[in-house]
PDB file of C-alpha atoms and ligand atoms in Angstrom:
ATOM      1  CA  MET A 881      -6.430   5.451 -18.283  1.00 71.00           C
ATOM      2  CA  GLU A 882      -5.245   2.470 -20.273  1.00 72.00           C
ATOM      3  CA  LYS A 883      -6.830  -0.925 -19.743  1.00 74.00           C
ATOM      4  CA  LYS A 884      -3.524  -2.176 -18.425  1.00 95.00           C
ATOM      5  CA  SER A 885      -3.686  -0.028 -15.308  1.00 97.00           C
ATOM      6  CA  ALA A 886      -4.371  -1.077 -11.730  1.00 98.00           C
ATOM      7  CA  LEU A 887      -5.081   0.775  -8.513  1.00 98.00           C
ATOM      8  CA  VAL A 888      -2.825  -0.343  -5.652  1.00 98.00           C
ATOM      9  CA  ILE A 889      -3.952   0.658  -2.152  1.00 98.00           C
ATOM     10  CA  ILE A 890      -1.254   0.185   0.467  1.00 98.00           C
ATOM     11  CA  ASP A 891      -1.973  -0.748   4.095  1.00 98.00           C
ATOM     12  CA  VAL A 892      -5.060   1.344   4.903  1.00 98.00           C
ATOM     13  CA  GLN A 893      -5.541  -0.523   8.186  1.00 98.00           C
ATOM     14  CA  ASN A 894      -6.864   0.545  11.583  1.00 98.00           C
ATOM     15  CA  ASP A 895      -3.460   0.412  13.285  1.00 98.00           C
ATOM     16  CA  PHE A 896      -2.062   2.983  10.848  1.00 98.00           C
ATOM     17  CA  CYS A 897      -4.942   5.385  11.461  1.00 98.00           C
ATOM     18  CA  PRO A 898      -5.545   7.716  14.430  1.00 97.00           C
ATOM     19  CA  GLY A 899      -6.402   5.585  17.500  1.00 97.00           C
ATOM     20  CA  GLY A 900      -4.375   2.645  16.171  1.00 98.00           C
ATOM     21  CA  ALA A 901      -1.138   1.099  17.449  1.00 98.00           C
ATOM     22  CA  LEU A 902       1.119   2.877  14.957  1.00 97.00           C
ATOM     23  CA  PRO A 903      -0.951   5.849  13.837  1.00 97.00           C
ATOM     24  CA  VAL A 904       0.142   7.810  10.808  1.00 97.00           C
ATOM     25  CA  PRO A 905      -0.862  11.439  11.482  1.00 96.00           C
ATOM     26  CA  GLU A 906      -4.130  12.017   9.588  1.00 97.00           C
ATOM     27  CA  GLY A 907      -3.821   8.535   8.100  1.00 98.00           C
ATOM     28  CA  ASP A 908      -7.606   8.228   7.900  1.00 98.00           C
ATOM     29  CA  LYS A 909      -7.769  11.294   5.627  1.00 98.00           C
ATOM     30  CA  VAL A 910      -6.748   9.110   2.685  1.00 98.00           C
ATOM     31  CA  VAL A 911      -9.928   7.030   3.010  1.00 98.00           C
ATOM     32  CA  PRO A 912     -12.504   9.312   1.314  1.00 98.00           C
ATOM     33  CA  VAL A 913     -10.038  10.170  -1.452  1.00 98.00           C
ATOM     34  CA  LEU A 914      -9.197   6.518  -2.065  1.00 98.00           C
ATOM     35  CA  ASN A 915     -12.918   5.764  -2.227  1.00 98.00           C
ATOM     36  CA  LYS A 916     -13.141   8.189  -5.166  1.00 98.00           C
ATOM     37  CA  TYR A 917     -10.230   6.489  -6.921  1.00 98.00           C
ATOM     38  CA  ILE A 918     -11.880   3.120  -6.258  1.00 98.00           C
ATOM     39  CA  LYS A 919     -15.092   4.287  -7.950  1.00 97.00           C
ATOM     40  CA  MET A 920     -13.157   5.626 -10.912  1.00 97.00           C
ATOM     41  CA  PHE A 921     -11.142   2.427 -11.426  1.00 97.00           C
ATOM     42  CA  GLN A 922     -14.174   0.251 -10.877  1.00 96.00           C
ATOM     43  CA  LYS A 923     -16.200   2.170 -13.491  1.00 95.00           C
ATOM     44  CA  ALA A 924     -13.340   1.751 -15.946  1.00 95.00           C
ATOM     45  CA  GLY A 925     -13.287  -2.003 -15.307  1.00 95.00           C
ATOM     46  CA  LEU A 926      -9.752  -1.920 -13.923  1.00 97.00           C
ATOM     47  CA  VAL A 927      -8.210  -4.174 -11.305  1.00 97.00           C
ATOM     48  CA  ILE A 928      -7.952  -2.977  -7.703  1.00 98.00           C
ATOM     49  CA  TYR A 929      -5.392  -4.327  -5.257  1.00 98.00           C
ATOM     50  CA  ALA A 930      -5.240  -3.695  -1.507  1.00 98.00           C
ATOM     51  CA  SER A 931      -2.201  -4.715   0.501  1.00 98.00           C
ATOM     52  CA  ARG A 932      -2.232  -5.420   4.208  1.00 98.00           C
ATOM     53  CA  ASP A 933       0.542  -5.529   6.778  1.00 98.00           C
ATOM     54  CA  TRP A 934      -0.063  -8.837   8.582  1.00 98.00           C
ATOM     55  CA  HIS A 935       2.402  -9.645  11.348  1.00 98.00           C
ATOM     56  CA  PRO A 936       2.807 -12.538  13.753  1.00 98.00           C
ATOM     57  CA  GLU A 937       3.006 -11.595  17.465  1.00 98.00           C
ATOM     58  CA  LYS A 938       6.747 -12.162  17.455  1.00 98.00           C
ATOM     59  CA  THR A 939       8.692 -10.583  14.624  1.00 98.00           C
ATOM     60  CA  GLN A 940      12.008  -8.783  14.349  1.00 98.00           C
ATOM     61  CA  HIS A 941       9.947  -5.926  12.871  1.00 97.00           C
ATOM     62  CA  PHE A 942       8.767  -5.021  16.428  1.00 98.00           C
ATOM     63  CA  LYS A 943      10.847  -3.028  18.948  1.00 97.00           C
ATOM     64  CA  GLN A 944      10.813  -5.739  21.609  1.00 97.00           C
ATOM     65  CA  PHE A 945      12.479  -8.148  19.146  1.00 97.00           C
ATOM     66  CA  GLY A 946      15.056  -5.714  17.790  1.00 96.00           C
ATOM     67  CA  GLY A 947      13.004  -3.772  15.239  1.00 96.00           C
ATOM     68  CA  LEU A 948      11.777  -0.215  14.868  1.00 94.00           C
ATOM     69  CA  TRP A 949       8.088  -0.426  15.632  1.00 96.00           C
ATOM     70  CA  PRO A 950       5.563  -0.983  18.391  1.00 97.00           C
ATOM     71  CA  PRO A 951       3.432  -4.085  17.785  1.00 98.00           C
ATOM     72  CA  HIS A 952       0.887  -3.372  15.028  1.00 98.00           C
ATOM     73  CA  CYS A 953      -1.254  -5.157  12.437  1.00 98.00           C
ATOM     74  CA  ILE A 954      -1.124  -8.464  14.285  1.00 98.00           C
ATOM     75  CA  GLN A 955      -2.854 -11.174  12.268  1.00 98.00           C
ATOM     76  CA  GLY A 956      -6.551 -11.468  13.015  1.00 98.00           C
ATOM     77  CA  THR A 957      -6.818  -8.399  15.267  1.00 98.00           C
ATOM     78  CA  LYS A 958      -9.056  -5.359  14.835  1.00 98.00           C
ATOM     79  CA  GLY A 959      -5.953  -3.242  14.249  1.00 98.00           C
ATOM     80  CA  ALA A 960      -5.038  -5.335  11.225  1.00 98.00           C
ATOM     81  CA  GLU A 961      -8.450  -4.885   9.588  1.00 98.00           C
ATOM     82  CA  PHE A 962      -8.869  -2.414   6.774  1.00 98.00           C
ATOM     83  CA  HIS A 963     -10.246   0.960   7.861  1.00 98.00           C
ATOM     84  CA  PRO A 964     -14.021   0.464   8.055  1.00 98.00           C
ATOM     85  CA  GLY A 965     -14.651   3.478   5.816  1.00 98.00           C
ATOM     86  CA  LEU A 966     -12.614   2.068   2.929  1.00 98.00           C
ATOM     87  CA  LYS A 967     -15.086   0.853   0.316  1.00 98.00           C
ATOM     88  CA  LEU A 968     -13.230  -2.041  -1.225  1.00 98.00           C
ATOM     89  CA  PRO A 969     -15.227  -3.760  -3.972  1.00 97.00           C
ATOM     90  CA  LEU A 970     -15.858  -7.505  -3.604  1.00 95.00           C
ATOM     91  CA  HIS A 971     -13.427  -8.406  -6.349  1.00 94.00           C
ATOM     92  CA  THR A 972     -10.518  -6.472  -4.797  1.00 97.00           C
ATOM     93  CA  VAL A 973      -7.353  -8.555  -4.808  1.00 97.00           C
ATOM     94  CA  ILE A 974      -6.055  -8.577  -1.240  1.00 98.00           C
ATOM     95  CA  VAL A 975      -2.305  -9.115  -0.946  1.00 98.00           C
ATOM     96  CA  THR A 976      -0.645  -9.866   2.368  1.00 98.00           C
ATOM     97  CA  LYS A 977       2.877  -9.089   3.604  1.00 97.00           C
ATOM     98  CA  GLY A 978       4.868  -9.045   6.845  1.00 97.00           C
ATOM     99  CA  GLU A 979       4.104 -12.630   7.825  1.00 97.00           C
ATOM    100  CA  ASN A 980       7.762 -13.620   7.872  1.00 96.00           C
ATOM    101  CA  PRO A 981       9.115 -12.934  11.402  1.00 97.00           C
ATOM    102  CA  ASN A 982      12.624 -12.481   9.987  1.00 96.00           C
ATOM    103  CA  GLU A 983      12.011  -9.500   7.718  1.00 94.00           C
ATOM    104  CA  ASP A 984      10.315  -6.095   7.693  1.00 93.00           C
ATOM    105  CA  SER A 985       8.524  -6.481   4.337  1.00 93.00           C
ATOM    106  CA  TYR A 986       7.705  -2.857   3.700  1.00 95.00           C
ATOM    107  CA  SER A 987       7.137  -3.351  -0.004  1.00 96.00           C
ATOM    108  CA  GLY A 988       3.911  -4.526  -1.594  1.00 95.00           C
ATOM    109  CA  PHE A 989       6.180  -6.567  -3.849  1.00 96.00           C
ATOM    110  CA  GLN A 990       6.850  -8.823  -0.870  1.00 96.00           C
ATOM    111  CA  ALA A 991       3.132  -9.498  -0.649  1.00 96.00           C
ATOM    112  CA  ARG A 992       1.191 -12.500  -1.924  1.00 96.00           C
ATOM    113  CA  ASN A 993      -2.449 -13.137  -2.752  1.00 95.00           C
ATOM    114  CA  TYR A 994      -4.681 -15.753  -1.088  1.00 93.00           C
ATOM    115  CA  GLU A 995      -3.160 -18.537  -3.129  1.00 93.00           C
ATOM    116  CA  LYS A 996       0.336 -17.379  -2.118  1.00 95.00           C
ATOM    117  CA  LYS A 997       1.030 -16.012  -5.556  1.00 96.00           C
ATOM    118  CA  PRO A 998       3.534 -13.135  -5.472  1.00 96.00           C
ATOM    119  CA  PHE A 999       2.091  -9.698  -6.222  1.00 97.00           C
ATOM    120  CA  THR A1000       4.341  -9.218  -9.283  1.00 97.00           C
ATOM    121  CA  ASP A1001       3.144 -12.498 -10.837  1.00 97.00           C
ATOM    122  CA  SER A1002      -0.447 -11.466 -10.316  1.00 97.00           C
ATOM    123  CA  LEU A1003       0.174  -8.090 -12.004  1.00 97.00           C
ATOM    124  CA  ARG A1004       1.996  -9.680 -14.944  1.00 97.00           C
ATOM    125  CA  GLU A1005      -0.645 -12.362 -15.408  1.00 96.00           C
ATOM    126  CA  LYS A1006      -3.289  -9.684 -15.793  1.00 96.00           C
ATOM    127  CA  GLY A1007      -1.092  -7.788 -18.246  1.00 97.00           C
ATOM    128  CA  ILE A1008      -0.817  -4.767 -15.985  1.00 98.00           C
ATOM    129  CA  LYS A1009       1.786  -2.242 -17.040  1.00 97.00           C
ATOM    130  CA  HIS A1010       0.897   0.812 -14.981  1.00 98.00           C
ATOM    131  CA  VAL A1011       0.205   0.960 -11.253  1.00 98.00           C
ATOM    132  CA  TYR A1012      -1.447   3.901  -9.464  1.00 98.00           C
ATOM    133  CA  VAL A1013      -0.357   3.800  -5.835  1.00 98.00           C
ATOM    134  CA  GLY A1014      -1.955   5.355  -2.745  1.00 98.00           C
ATOM    135  CA  GLY A1015      -2.260   4.561   0.954  1.00 98.00           C
ATOM    136  CA  LEU A1016       0.009   4.396   4.009  1.00 98.00           C
ATOM    137  CA  ALA A1017       2.708   5.221   4.814  1.00 97.00           C
ATOM    138  CA  THR A1018       4.368   7.535   2.283  1.00 98.00           C
ATOM    139  CA  ASP A1019       7.844   7.158   3.795  1.00 97.00           C
ATOM    140  CA  TYR A1020       7.698   3.370   4.330  1.00 97.00           C
ATOM    141  CA  CYS A1021       5.405   1.009   2.480  1.00 97.00           C
ATOM    142  CA  VAL A1022       4.295   3.407  -0.261  1.00 98.00           C
ATOM    143  CA  ARG A1023       7.906   4.399  -0.925  1.00 98.00           C
ATOM    144  CA  ALA A1024       9.174   0.805  -0.945  1.00 98.00           C
ATOM    145  CA  THR A1025       6.333  -0.385  -3.188  1.00 98.00           C
ATOM    146  CA  VAL A1026       6.806   2.421  -5.711  1.00 98.00           C
ATOM    147  CA  LEU A1027      10.584   1.951  -5.906  1.00 98.00           C
ATOM    148  CA  ASP A1028      10.186  -1.817  -6.397  1.00 98.00           C
ATOM    149  CA  ALA A1029       7.510  -1.327  -9.058  1.00 98.00           C
ATOM    150  CA  LEU A1030       9.842   0.969 -10.997  1.00 98.00           C
ATOM    151  CA  LYS A1031      12.742  -1.490 -10.634  1.00 98.00           C
ATOM    152  CA  GLN A1032      10.539  -4.185 -12.071  1.00 97.00           C
ATOM    153  CA  GLY A1033       9.683  -2.062 -15.082  1.00 97.00           C
ATOM    154  CA  PHE A1034       6.131  -0.939 -14.289  1.00 98.00           C
ATOM    155  CA  ASN A1035       4.971   2.579 -14.998  1.00 97.00           C
ATOM    156  CA  VAL A1036       4.075   4.171 -11.690  1.00 98.00           C
ATOM    157  CA  THR A1037       1.875   7.070 -10.672  1.00 98.00           C
ATOM    158  CA  VAL A1038       1.867   8.141  -7.030  1.00 98.00           C
ATOM    159  CA  LEU A1039      -1.532   9.460  -5.975  1.00 98.00           C
ATOM    160  CA  ILE A1040      -0.254  12.316  -3.877  1.00 98.00           C
ATOM    161  CA  ASP A1041      -3.658  13.319  -2.545  1.00 98.00           C
ATOM    162  CA  ALA A1042      -4.181   9.772  -1.231  1.00 98.00           C
ATOM    163  CA  ILE A1043      -0.992   9.151   0.788  1.00 98.00           C
ATOM    164  CA  LYS A1044       0.134  10.156   4.301  1.00 98.00           C
ATOM    165  CA  GLY A1045       3.485   9.625   5.996  1.00 98.00           C
ATOM    166  CA  VAL A1046       4.836   8.762   9.442  1.00 95.00           C
ATOM    167  CA  ASP A1047       7.541  11.479   9.406  1.00 95.00           C
ATOM    168  CA  ILE A1048       9.559  10.104  12.322  1.00 93.00           C
ATOM    169  CA  LYS A1049      12.039  12.695  11.143  1.00 95.00           C
ATOM    170  CA  PRO A1050      10.225  15.817   9.877  1.00 96.00           C
ATOM    171  CA  GLY A1051      10.493  15.934   6.102  1.00 97.00           C
ATOM    172  CA  ASP A1052      10.774  12.161   5.587  1.00 97.00           C
ATOM    173  CA  SER A1053       7.621  12.057   3.481  1.00 98.00           C
ATOM    174  CA  ALA A1054       8.631  15.010   1.314  1.00 98.00           C
ATOM    175  CA  GLU A1055      12.001  13.351   0.787  1.00 98.00           C
ATOM    176  CA  ALA A1056      10.350  10.042  -0.082  1.00 98.00           C
ATOM    177  CA  ILE A1057       8.201  11.780  -2.724  1.00 98.00           C
ATOM    178  CA  LYS A1058      11.311  13.370  -4.246  1.00 98.00           C
ATOM    179  CA  GLU A1059      13.076  10.010  -4.227  1.00 98.00           C
ATOM    180  CA  MET A1060      10.134   8.288  -5.962  1.00 98.00           C
ATOM    181  CA  GLU A1061      10.024  11.029  -8.605  1.00 98.00           C
ATOM    182  CA  GLY A1062      13.777  10.839  -9.073  1.00 98.00           C
ATOM    183  CA  ALA A1063      13.449   7.109  -9.691  1.00 98.00           C
ATOM    184  CA  GLY A1064      10.868   7.734 -12.426  1.00 98.00           C
ATOM    185  CA  ALA A1065       7.456   7.865 -10.751  1.00 98.00           C
ATOM    186  CA  ASN A1066       4.783  10.288 -11.940  1.00 98.00           C
ATOM    187  CA  LYS A1067       2.638  12.249  -9.495  1.00 98.00           C
ATOM    188  CA  ALA A1068      -1.085  12.818  -9.862  1.00 98.00           C
ATOM    189  CA  VAL A1069      -4.152  14.003  -7.973  1.00 98.00           C
ATOM    190  CA  LEU A1070      -7.734  12.889  -8.568  1.00 97.00           C
ATOM    191  CA  ALA A1071      -8.536  15.668 -11.070  1.00 96.00           C
ATOM    192  CA  ASP A1072      -5.551  14.663 -13.247  1.00 96.00           C
ATOM    193  CA  LEU A1073      -6.925  11.222 -14.068  1.00 93.00           C
ATOM    194  CA  ARG A1074      -9.183  10.847 -17.072  1.00 78.00           C
ATOM    195  CA  LEU A1075     -11.115   7.786 -18.053  1.00 60.00           C
TER     196      LEU A1075
HETATM  197  C1  VGL B 140       4.464   0.251   7.629  1.00 95.65           C
HETATM  198  C2  VGL B 140       5.827   0.717   9.406  1.00 95.65           C
HETATM  199  C3  VGL B 140       5.762  -0.581   9.818  1.00 95.65           C
HETATM  200  C4  VGL B 140       3.726   0.763   6.437  1.00 95.65           C
HETATM  201  C5  VGL B 140       4.400  -1.066   8.028  1.00 95.65           C
HETATM  202  O1  VGL B 140       2.703   0.134   6.049  1.00 95.65           O
HETATM  203  O2  VGL B 140       4.152   1.812   5.880  1.00 95.65           O
HETATM  204  N1  VGL B 140       5.190   1.140   8.307  1.00 95.65           N
HETATM  205  N2  VGL B 140       5.044  -1.469   9.126  1.00 95.65           N
HETATM  206 ZN1   ZN B 141       4.575  -3.435   9.841  1.00 95.65          ZN
END
């Protein structure tokens, strides 16, 4: 992997895992696999990002206010915390999205770091050219993040052994993977990556 690569972990939060408010079927299965990617990137001295969905109690993103979803990932709640099994290193850059009550913010590219710096600016500042993306959910935030990354000119690899989808309509995740590939994303599993 080139030095200009980063691992981008999307929304591996309690509410998106079994037992949460908006569980992705088998969402927690990505955790042990992501932990292996984390180790690999950490050993190679590469940057690791983790995004979190971080909603106010009232947002048009929720069903009761005209959106698609039950309330989930409400700021400061247990459901909004990262899955406890996810071994994020101390220096992980946490980026936050979904705070604006007037938009859905599926994409990691709508996220900002602790000093409110947009995700893209943070990537560019560090000279990152290639993002490796895993997490939840394949057919929403992973899809939106990957498509935005490609639009912005990054090389993108989707870690297909470290994503899970909602599949409100059966096949949504498979379709999302095809769409990401069609837009120029590469696919990889753990064994494909070499340091
Ligand atoms: C997500 C639905 C609603 C996601 C976030 O992280 O994929 N999906 N909010
Ligand atoms: Zn959300």
